[in-house]
XYZ file of C-alpha atoms in Angstrom:
675
model
C 19.023 20.719 178.650
C 16.758 22.625 181.026
C 13.014 22.547 180.734
C 12.823 26.100 179.334
C 15.433 25.408 176.724
C 13.713 22.147 175.763
C 10.420 23.956 175.389
C 12.027 26.671 173.217
C 13.650 24.004 171.013
C 10.327 22.227 170.623
C 8.568 25.461 169.677
C 11.276 26.303 167.127
C 10.885 22.861 165.525
C 7.102 23.260 165.397
C 7.481 26.709 163.881
C 9.941 25.407 161.285
C 7.667 22.465 160.472
C 4.729 24.834 160.004
C 6.857 27.066 157.798
C 7.954 24.087 155.661
C 4.381 22.828 155.372
C 3.240 26.302 154.444
C 5.969 26.520 151.793
C 4.971 23.105 150.465
C 1.337 24.174 150.264
C 2.331 27.399 148.574
C 4.425 25.506 146.012
C 1.570 23.107 145.365
C -0.894 25.992 144.994
C 1.571 27.570 142.548
C 1.750 24.263 140.652
C -2.036 23.947 140.657
C -2.349 27.419 139.161
C 0.049 26.453 136.371
C -2.019 23.294 135.887
C -5.270 25.263 135.623
C -3.862 27.931 133.293
C -2.417 25.266 130.994
C -5.662 23.320 130.652
C -7.826 26.379 130.137
C -5.594 27.577 127.285
C -5.218 24.134 125.676
C -8.900 23.310 125.956
C -9.914 26.621 124.387
C -7.551 26.012 121.446
C -8.833 22.459 120.958
C -12.473 23.527 121.071
C -11.752 26.287 118.538
C -10.284 23.637 116.261
C -13.218 21.315 116.857
C -16.084 23.747 116.300
C -14.590 26.467 114.076
C -12.529 24.282 111.742
C -14.435 20.990 112.066
C -11.319 19.262 113.272
C -10.281 17.115 116.219
C -12.399 14.529 117.956
C -14.315 15.245 121.167
C -13.583 11.793 122.515
C -9.874 12.293 121.848
C -9.954 15.712 123.511
C -11.715 14.349 126.599
C -9.324 11.400 126.783
C -6.329 13.728 126.586
C -7.654 16.041 129.295
C -8.326 13.195 131.737
C -5.179 11.108 131.240
C -2.728 13.990 130.890
C -4.249 15.720 133.947
C -3.676 12.599 136.024
C -0.039 12.467 134.893
C 0.674 16.189 135.272
C -1.173 16.770 138.556
C 0.131 13.485 139.953
C 3.703 14.443 139.112
C 3.254 17.833 140.787
C 1.720 16.298 143.932
C 4.463 13.709 144.295
C 7.128 16.393 143.959
C 5.572 19.056 146.197
C 3.876 17.003 148.925
C 6.102 13.936 149.197
C 9.341 15.324 147.743
C 9.925 12.281 145.496
C 11.726 13.737 142.536
C 12.350 10.717 140.294
C 8.772 9.311 140.430
C 7.547 12.858 139.813
C 9.853 13.226 136.809
C 8.648 9.930 135.344
C 5.036 11.078 135.525
C 5.903 14.471 134.045
C 7.711 12.730 131.172
C 4.620 10.575 130.675
C 2.579 13.759 130.442
C 5.054 15.104 127.844
C 4.913 11.848 125.840
C 1.118 11.860 125.691
C 1.073 15.552 124.769
C 3.605 15.073 121.962
C 1.590 12.235 120.481
C -1.793 13.902 120.810
C -0.787 17.346 119.567
C 1.903 16.220 117.120
C -0.073 13.551 115.314
C -3.732 13.613 116.214
C -3.931 17.407 115.860
C -1.075 18.602 113.609
C -1.468 15.723 111.141
C -5.256 15.962 111.307
C -5.780 12.316 112.235
C -9.287 12.599 113.660
C -10.476 9.044 113.084
C -10.284 6.550 115.916
C -7.452 4.022 115.883
C -7.087 0.840 117.862
C -6.417 1.081 121.591
C -3.152 -0.874 121.380
C -1.434 1.209 118.649
C -2.698 4.413 120.289
C -0.939 3.653 123.540
C 2.062 2.037 121.853
C 2.796 5.425 120.269
C 2.650 7.108 123.671
C 4.834 4.344 125.121
C 7.407 4.703 122.321
C 7.710 8.465 122.888
C 7.852 7.925 126.642
C 10.618 5.354 126.095
C 12.674 7.875 124.110
C 12.234 10.389 126.918
C 13.282 7.824 129.522
C 16.407 6.878 127.590
C 17.562 10.500 127.382
C 16.496 11.081 131.003
C 18.688 8.150 132.056
C 21.707 10.104 130.867
C 20.689 13.479 132.280
C 18.226 13.018 135.182
C 16.589 16.241 134.050
C 13.108 16.761 132.707
C 14.097 19.691 130.531
C 16.789 17.931 128.485
C 14.754 14.890 127.274
C 11.671 17.024 126.655
C 13.745 19.470 124.591
C 15.674 16.838 122.621
C 12.842 14.370 121.995
C 10.397 17.235 121.522
C 12.458 18.765 118.715
C 12.687 15.356 117.024
C 8.982 14.589 117.343
C 7.856 18.038 116.201
C 9.977 17.638 113.057
C 8.563 14.132 112.526
C 5.012 15.439 112.977
C 5.492 18.308 110.547
C 6.913 15.964 107.886
C 4.067 13.533 108.541
C 1.473 16.304 108.194
C 3.006 17.564 104.947
C 3.197 14.045 103.474
C -0.451 13.467 104.347
C -1.345 16.494 102.263
C 0.743 15.275 99.316
C -0.229 11.644 99.155
C -2.903 11.033 101.780
C -0.746 8.990 104.171
C 2.102 9.702 106.515
C 5.664 8.467 106.839
C 6.628 4.840 106.201
C 9.994 3.265 106.978
C 10.635 2.724 103.256
C 10.493 6.499 102.751
C 13.981 6.784 104.226
C 15.268 5.145 101.036
C 13.813 7.995 98.990
C 15.046 10.986 100.979
C 17.366 12.199 98.204
C 14.625 12.070 95.586
C 12.173 13.744 97.956
C 14.591 16.599 98.617
C 15.011 17.199 94.894
C 11.304 17.651 94.300
C 10.187 19.137 97.640
C 9.976 22.612 96.137
C 7.466 21.439 93.535
C 4.800 20.527 96.048
C 2.344 23.067 97.325
C 1.166 22.625 100.864
C -1.036 24.617 103.165
C -0.488 25.501 106.805
C -3.640 24.025 108.301
C -5.502 25.114 111.406
C -4.584 21.781 112.973
C -0.893 22.401 112.392
C -1.023 25.894 113.924
C -3.096 24.853 116.949
C -1.009 21.704 117.451
C 2.194 23.763 117.555
C 0.603 26.289 119.950
C -0.505 23.460 122.257
C 2.980 21.922 122.200
C 4.428 25.354 123.007
C 2.046 25.523 125.985
C 3.194 22.097 127.142
C 6.838 23.215 126.878
C 6.026 26.342 128.880
C 4.289 24.593 131.750
C 7.003 21.933 132.118
C 10.010 24.204 131.676
C 8.574 26.892 133.960
C 7.565 24.380 136.591
C 10.939 22.567 136.800
C 13.104 25.663 136.300
C 16.189 25.605 138.470
C 16.111 21.818 138.664
C 19.573 20.397 139.217
C 21.231 18.247 136.583
C 22.475 14.764 137.446
C 26.094 15.925 137.798
C 25.040 18.589 140.308
C 22.833 16.116 142.109
C 25.705 13.630 142.292
C 28.171 16.208 143.672
C 25.742 17.172 146.422
C 25.101 13.568 147.434
C 28.206 11.506 146.741
C 27.080 8.826 149.174
C 24.023 8.222 147.044
C 25.832 8.079 143.723
C 25.536 4.278 143.441
C 21.825 4.511 144.174
C 21.490 7.237 141.555
C 23.383 5.169 138.997
C 21.135 2.207 139.679
C 18.078 4.419 139.224
C 19.456 5.734 135.937
C 20.150 2.212 134.711
C 16.635 1.028 135.568
C 15.037 4.016 133.859
C 17.201 3.540 130.781
C 16.370 -0.202 130.708
C 12.648 0.561 130.945
C 12.914 2.805 127.890
C 14.875 0.225 125.939
C 12.378 -2.455 126.962
C 9.599 -0.758 125.015
C 11.657 -0.915 121.819
C 12.589 -4.542 122.495
C 8.879 -5.335 122.813
C 8.044 -3.683 119.472
C 11.084 -4.806 117.485
C 11.966 -8.115 119.123
C 8.678 -9.907 119.775
C 5.771 -11.103 117.647
C 3.045 -10.177 120.151
C 1.755 -7.432 117.889
C 1.646 -9.678 114.819
C -0.387 -12.210 116.780
C -2.846 -9.425 117.517
C -3.298 -8.923 113.752
C -1.100 -5.866 113.154
C 0.856 -5.695 109.911
C 3.368 -3.186 108.458
C 1.109 -2.792 105.434
C -1.145 -0.623 107.566
C -0.624 3.114 107.258
C 0.487 5.533 109.949
C -3.188 6.494 110.296
C -3.928 2.926 111.379
C -0.803 2.415 113.520
C 0.309 5.922 114.449
C 3.414 7.458 112.929
C 6.199 6.511 115.388
C 4.840 3.054 116.180
C 4.283 2.463 112.460
C 7.894 3.346 111.615
C 9.278 1.199 114.441
C 6.990 -1.693 113.532
C 8.041 -1.523 109.885
C 11.755 -1.332 110.739
C 11.773 -4.968 111.801
C 10.587 -5.835 108.293
C 13.491 -4.069 106.613
C 15.264 -7.363 107.209
C 13.732 -10.786 106.681
C 14.211 -13.780 108.967
C 13.542 -17.369 107.987
C 9.776 -17.967 108.427
C 8.849 -20.445 111.153
C 6.931 -22.535 108.620
C 9.668 -22.512 105.952
C 10.157 -25.979 104.470
C 12.635 -26.364 101.634
C 11.284 -29.805 100.791
C 7.935 -28.429 99.668
C 9.752 -26.056 97.307
C 11.578 -28.946 95.648
C 8.341 -30.941 95.520
C 6.680 -28.027 93.719
C 9.638 -27.889 91.325
C 9.056 -31.543 90.463
C 5.404 -30.846 89.636
C 6.113 -27.806 87.464
C 9.043 -28.119 85.077
C 10.101 -25.076 83.061
C 9.461 -25.074 79.334
C 12.174 -25.201 76.704
C 13.311 -21.897 75.090
C 12.474 -21.738 71.399
C 13.417 -19.591 68.418
C 13.623 -15.923 69.427
C 12.344 -14.786 66.021
C 8.976 -16.365 66.808
C 8.512 -14.414 70.028
C 6.711 -11.069 70.332
C 8.210 -7.848 71.610
C 6.875 -7.102 75.092
C 6.101 -3.697 76.569
C 4.912 -3.320 80.154
C 3.604 0.034 81.352
C 3.248 0.399 85.104
C 1.191 3.566 84.987
C 1.499 5.865 87.997
C -1.763 6.028 89.998
C -3.874 4.787 87.074
C -7.255 3.753 88.417
C -10.943 3.636 87.592
C -12.860 5.693 90.137
C -16.161 4.262 88.913
C -15.483 1.246 91.162
C -16.718 3.472 94.012
C -19.937 4.438 92.223
C -21.277 6.291 89.217
C -20.515 9.947 88.507
C -20.933 12.163 85.468
C -18.260 14.117 83.606
C -18.261 16.447 80.611
C -16.185 13.906 78.631
C -15.566 10.171 78.977
C -12.567 9.785 81.293
C -11.088 6.646 79.704
C -12.825 6.432 76.318
C -10.289 4.146 74.659
C -9.792 1.724 77.540
C -13.537 1.540 78.166
C -14.572 0.934 74.555
C -11.749 -0.954 72.829
C -11.923 -4.740 72.818
C -10.141 -5.929 69.678
C -7.079 -7.988 70.618
C -7.463 -6.676 74.152
C -8.045 -8.291 77.537
C -9.041 -6.220 80.559
C -9.700 -6.648 84.233
C -8.977 -5.393 87.723
C -6.131 -6.341 90.027
C -5.672 -5.829 93.749
C -2.615 -3.775 94.612
C -0.958 -4.257 97.988
C -0.550 -0.497 98.490
C -2.618 2.675 98.385
C -1.534 6.207 97.396
C 2.172 5.344 97.337
C 4.901 2.731 97.873
C 5.112 2.101 94.136
C 8.112 -0.185 94.631
C 5.888 -2.848 96.208
C 3.818 -3.062 93.017
C 6.965 -3.221 90.876
C 8.335 -6.008 93.006
C 5.175 -8.093 92.897
C 4.931 -7.856 89.119
C 8.591 -8.489 88.285
C 9.073 -11.385 90.724
C 5.645 -13.033 90.909
C 5.966 -12.941 94.709
C 3.229 -11.364 96.795
C 4.200 -8.929 99.523
C 1.250 -10.285 101.472
C 2.998 -13.110 103.290
C 6.129 -11.257 104.404
C 4.921 -7.634 104.623
C 8.404 -6.317 103.866
C 9.763 -3.249 102.143
C 10.893 -5.422 99.213
C 13.278 -3.069 97.406
C 15.090 -2.642 100.732
C 14.998 -6.219 102.035
C 14.616 -8.629 99.121
C 16.837 -7.119 96.436
C 20.440 -7.334 97.609
C 23.575 -6.267 95.753
C 25.678 -9.202 94.622
C 22.745 -11.599 94.269
C 21.302 -12.929 91.024
C 17.578 -13.499 91.620
C 15.581 -15.301 88.961
C 12.729 -13.022 87.914
C 10.746 -12.114 84.819
C 13.755 -10.081 83.667
C 16.254 -12.939 83.934
C 13.766 -15.353 82.310
C 13.410 -13.070 79.286
C 17.181 -12.627 79.209
C 17.477 -16.423 78.938
C 15.020 -16.399 76.038
C 17.281 -13.925 74.233
C 15.400 -10.664 74.831
C 17.080 -7.310 75.270
C 15.637 -6.117 78.564
C 15.158 -2.394 79.253
C 13.952 -0.537 82.357
C 12.615 3.020 82.002
C 11.458 5.493 84.633
C 10.916 9.159 83.886
C 12.047 10.370 87.280
C 15.148 10.614 89.455
C 17.215 7.449 89.814
C 17.562 7.791 93.602
C 13.995 6.800 94.485
C 13.560 3.340 96.072
C 17.182 2.315 95.274
C 16.100 1.705 91.677
C 19.603 2.107 90.229
C 20.818 -0.770 92.404
C 17.616 -2.790 92.087
C 17.431 -2.656 88.279
C 21.084 -3.660 88.064
C 20.553 -6.633 90.415
C 17.504 -7.686 88.388
C 19.799 -7.865 85.327
C 18.192 -5.324 83.006
C 20.461 -4.863 79.993
C 19.769 -1.133 79.727
C 18.385 1.358 82.255
C 16.926 4.802 81.516
C 15.936 7.474 84.002
C 14.659 11.002 83.474
C 18.143 12.397 82.875
C 18.793 9.745 80.195
C 15.734 10.546 78.074
C 15.655 13.244 75.440
C 12.709 15.397 74.376
C 10.534 14.650 77.391
C 7.489 16.884 77.698
C 5.957 17.816 81.030
C 2.457 18.152 82.444
C 2.210 19.561 85.984
C 6.024 19.285 86.091
C 5.968 15.513 85.508
C 7.013 13.797 82.276
C 4.010 12.884 80.128
C 3.161 9.332 79.190
C 3.078 10.277 75.505
C 6.600 11.748 75.461
C 7.961 8.756 77.356
C 6.373 6.401 74.827
C 8.183 8.256 72.030
C 11.432 7.055 73.572
C 10.093 3.525 73.164
C 9.278 4.194 69.497
C 12.890 5.239 68.901
C 14.184 2.079 70.548
C 12.126 -0.060 68.202
C 13.143 1.914 65.168
C 16.825 1.572 66.057
C 16.896 -2.110 67.068
C 18.079 -4.981 64.861
C 15.437 -6.941 62.961
C 16.397 -10.127 64.782
C 16.276 -8.440 68.177
C 13.329 -8.759 70.538
C 12.742 -6.135 73.224
C 11.238 -6.297 76.689
C 10.564 -2.777 78.005
C 9.441 -2.193 81.579
C 8.263 1.413 81.712
C 7.298 3.193 84.964
C 5.448 6.460 84.288
C 5.121 9.654 86.358
C 2.485 11.809 84.633
C -0.321 11.058 87.116
C 1.745 11.417 90.277
C 0.357 13.304 93.268
C -0.379 15.978 94.223
C -3.474 17.059 92.311
C -3.830 20.738 93.122
C -1.333 22.228 90.676
C -2.367 25.691 89.578
C -2.475 26.561 85.888
C -2.229 22.922 84.817
C -2.967 22.950 81.087
C -4.940 20.018 79.698
C -6.002 19.583 76.099
C -9.354 18.226 77.308
C -9.914 19.040 80.993
C -12.388 16.802 82.779
C -15.150 18.460 84.803
C -17.572 16.787 87.216
C -20.862 17.958 85.733
C -22.815 17.373 88.952
C -20.210 19.081 91.162
C -18.219 21.420 88.887
C -15.247 22.937 90.704
C -16.255 21.351 94.000
C -13.632 18.598 93.932
C -10.677 20.166 92.190
C -8.252 17.374 93.028
C -10.595 14.796 91.516
C -11.035 16.863 88.342
C -7.288 17.368 87.932
C -6.618 13.671 88.502
C -9.311 12.631 86.015
C -7.844 15.062 83.479
C -4.447 13.400 83.997
C -5.629 9.846 83.415
C -7.682 11.077 80.451
C -4.317 12.051 78.932
C -2.963 8.596 79.842
C -5.841 7.023 77.936
C -5.045 9.172 74.897
C -1.331 8.288 75.115
C -2.086 4.570 75.388
C -4.203 4.770 72.247
C -1.270 6.427 70.438
C 0.985 3.633 71.715
C -1.275 0.866 70.407
C -1.869 2.743 67.123
C 1.894 2.894 66.596
C 2.404 -0.837 67.151
C -0.745 -1.839 65.295
C 1.135 -1.252 62.030
C 4.490 -2.672 63.186
C 5.285 -5.890 61.346
C 6.761 -7.662 64.376
C 4.321 -9.178 66.880
C 4.102 -7.014 69.997
C 2.267 -7.420 73.293
C 1.573 -4.495 75.607
C 0.467 -4.793 79.230
C -0.528 -1.680 81.174
C -1.612 -1.633 84.826
C -1.910 0.891 87.645
C 0.429 0.646 90.599
C -2.033 2.030 93.169
C -4.976 4.380 93.537
C -4.564 8.105 94.289
C -5.557 9.911 97.480
C -8.263 12.438 96.603
C -11.036 14.272 98.446
C -12.646 11.727 100.755
C -16.004 13.475 100.537
C -16.123 12.673 96.821
C -15.594 8.964 97.477
C -18.281 9.013 100.167
C -20.725 10.836 97.899
C -20.455 8.543 94.880
C -20.354 5.467 97.112
C -23.629 6.622 98.680
C -22.439 6.830 102.267
C -22.078 9.727 104.674
C -19.576 7.863 106.805
C -15.845 8.344 106.514
C -14.417 6.030 103.928
C -13.434 2.756 105.560
C -10.597 0.887 103.908
C -11.844 -2.530 105.026
C -14.100 -2.712 101.954
C -10.975 -3.013 99.794
C -12.179 -0.897 96.870
C -9.275 1.522 97.242
C -6.811 -1.249 96.307
C -8.395 -2.032 92.933
C -6.446 -0.953 89.845
C -7.209 -1.674 86.175
C -5.026 -3.696 83.839
C -5.226 -4.118 80.084
C -3.355 -6.450 77.753
C -3.212 -5.591 74.038
C -1.448 -7.171 71.057
C -1.164 -6.418 67.357
C -2.345 -9.971 66.716
C -5.001 -12.211 68.232
C -4.100 -13.060 71.803
C -4.208 -16.625 73.030
C -6.792 -17.551 75.614
C -5.656 -16.605 79.116
C -7.063 -15.532 82.448
C -8.912 -12.244 82.382
C -10.814 -10.933 85.378
C -10.209 -10.097 89.026
C -6.688 -10.920 90.187
C -3.680 -9.418 91.997
C -0.444 -7.921 90.706
C 1.745 -10.904 91.598
C -0.035 -13.025 88.948
C 0.209 -10.580 86.042
C 3.650 -11.644 84.785
C 2.600 -15.297 84.475
C -0.571 -14.270 82.626
C 1.458 -12.017 80.338
C 3.878 -14.799 79.439
C 0.997 -17.200 78.879
C -0.952 -14.774 76.677
C 2.200 -13.992 74.662
C 2.665 -17.690 73.907
C 6.099 -17.844 75.566
C 7.451 -20.901 77.372
C 6.685 -20.664 81.078
C 9.089 -21.251 83.932
C 8.026 -23.801 86.510
C 7.307 -20.974 88.931
C 5.039 -19.206 86.427
C 3.126 -22.444 85.942
C 2.881 -22.729 89.733
C 1.446 -19.203 89.910
C -1.192 -19.921 87.262
C -2.294 -22.990 89.201
C -2.342 -21.065 92.493
C -4.379 -18.340 90.807
C -7.158 -20.850 90.123
C -7.457 -21.510 93.857
C -6.722 -17.972 95.107
C -7.380 -15.401 92.344
C -6.277 -12.594 94.699
C -3.391 -12.576 97.181
C -2.486 -9.070 98.341
C -1.153 -7.479 101.513
C -4.660 -6.858 102.803
C -6.994 -9.384 101.173
C -7.115 -12.921 99.898
C -10.020 -13.957 97.665
C -10.712 -17.622 97.047
C -12.018 -19.222 93.867
C -15.441 -19.360 95.494
C -15.452 -15.596 95.986
C -14.814 -15.641 99.722
C -12.962 -12.476 100.841
C -10.623 -12.930 103.802
C -8.058 -10.790 105.568
C -4.559 -11.846 104.577
C -3.328 -12.330 108.148
C -6.035 -14.975 108.571
C -4.707 -16.982 105.603
C -1.018 -17.345 106.445
C -1.404 -21.022 107.376
C -3.369 -21.860 104.213
C -0.642 -20.318 102.047
C 2.376 -21.824 103.816
C 3.612 -23.585 100.648
C 3.547 -20.347 98.637
C 5.312 -18.636 101.535
C 8.101 -21.243 101.472
C 8.396 -20.967 97.691
C 8.683 -17.173 97.893
C 11.285 -17.256 100.662
C 13.361 -19.740 98.699
C 12.908 -17.671 95.535
C 14.425 -14.376 96.695
C 16.045 -15.005 100.093
C 17.591 -18.453 99.747
C 18.850 -18.127 96.186
C 21.745 -20.545 96.591
C 19.192 -23.302 97.306
C 16.821 -22.563 94.401
C 15.694 -25.822 92.777
C 17.137 -26.079 89.254
C 14.804 -25.449 86.343
C 11.995 -23.952 88.444
C 12.493 -20.198 88.694
C 14.368 -20.161 85.369
C 14.677 -22.363 82.292
C 17.990 -24.088 82.881
């Protein structure tokens, strides 16, 4: 090549290099403009939410702007300046994951309180992992963002709607109640909040900037056809990306690192974040043998506590248990005034009646946990499972309060004035060996208040059962009510005696409607005891609340005398009342602060029935630990401790419970039952 030709070639290369650099700079400037437009629009929307609707959290907003900007701008720079597509895509998917979490949950679901650093980023990591898994199949930013985005938007909308209904988001156990939820979805009234609208607009902006920026991007198949020599390298990259996504789920589902950091599935999605909370709870839908399980200590306990001998059925009382939906006493938060006493009968009556408070393991929902703790005597505290999904298995014959009363000769009846599909109750009640089972469709002449069956009309079904039974027959009725179920903003709800907050009339409408509901429960319970007061056969009635309701937080703060957001660590929101009544003088028994897992043993003791060895064990344990719930353990000395800090101290109880329901074939004889 001659000198002139060499010089021309050199100049052409320099010109081409300048043109390429200019094009790169132009593309980066174009990307930077997209970046700037996106953040101006999103920031304006977030600030409108923050200052016009008193929503969002400035710290959250700042955190999102900084971290997401690093991911988005970094992904653009890597793509435009260094032409590294896969690293760029990974950063852009990280930006999408953080945006989905922040806008979908923190904004749409109006979760403005701070959560722990670990669960915050575990939610982002879980969404990122889903994006990486889909990306591993497609090597395209648009496909995983579209697929995972559609899924997460739907999840966020459902979570936001559930928060309005019951004050907490989705739990893994909710998937067992989908059919029942679909049947009643039309009854609930929900509002489209400013957070939901702005969250969806922000997500739409995120979709726009990503889809517009990567438009024309080749799919993996096109990429592979253009570079067949690099197909093995591409496959390896896909495999590594896919493995990284799977690794996040292995960490959450397959290790106990999070448990060692103090996280439990009893926490709500507000504490753990919705996706991380669901994933974390999924591992508890099955129960492994505890590391500290020791069958010998179970048999040693069985030697110490031998079941009593069944006696003559005619000498036993009829037993009615009312697990009253959302029954609570809001005065535990502080004093407030109303136009009428809210619970006049329960507050004033004391003849043949014992009263107290019990800690529930759940708040504003998950009724099945309370049912399980009462019927089995096991606390959900030490396993943190979804018990009606994990502990009650078809084909098993667990020994519970129901089977014990069956052995004594009782006719056992379960009643629930709602659909039979919720919480697998049809299967569960059958496994628990109830002789007869009644759901809403099986009961005649039910009356409704706010579209839920009233306590009073449900109790009339009980009256008929007693009037139709044989004289020699003794009944055990376990009745789950629905009258006081959320939500508490039904329009045109007609109450015989509506309750009004005299200091704040009309200001807290949910509170007033809820108080009017439980006022009706108080009236119905008085009718129930009046009916059995004149029945010749001895009868014992136990009523307790399953959990507290979710109402206006400002009301709780006001009566509690604090301007801070209500903090659940004080435990007040888990307190529910219980009352035991009989048409004869009750024997001396425990009465005071306890937890739901002890109530069955106290009921049997107060009714003068022979106790199983396990019920005797529970009464002894109650003396040492009056409260064992999913969140708190209270010792006899009054010391309040977090449950996760007491696992070692309660290892014997943990072994007994595992043997009780999960190792049935190795139950010690004469401990959980009479024979």
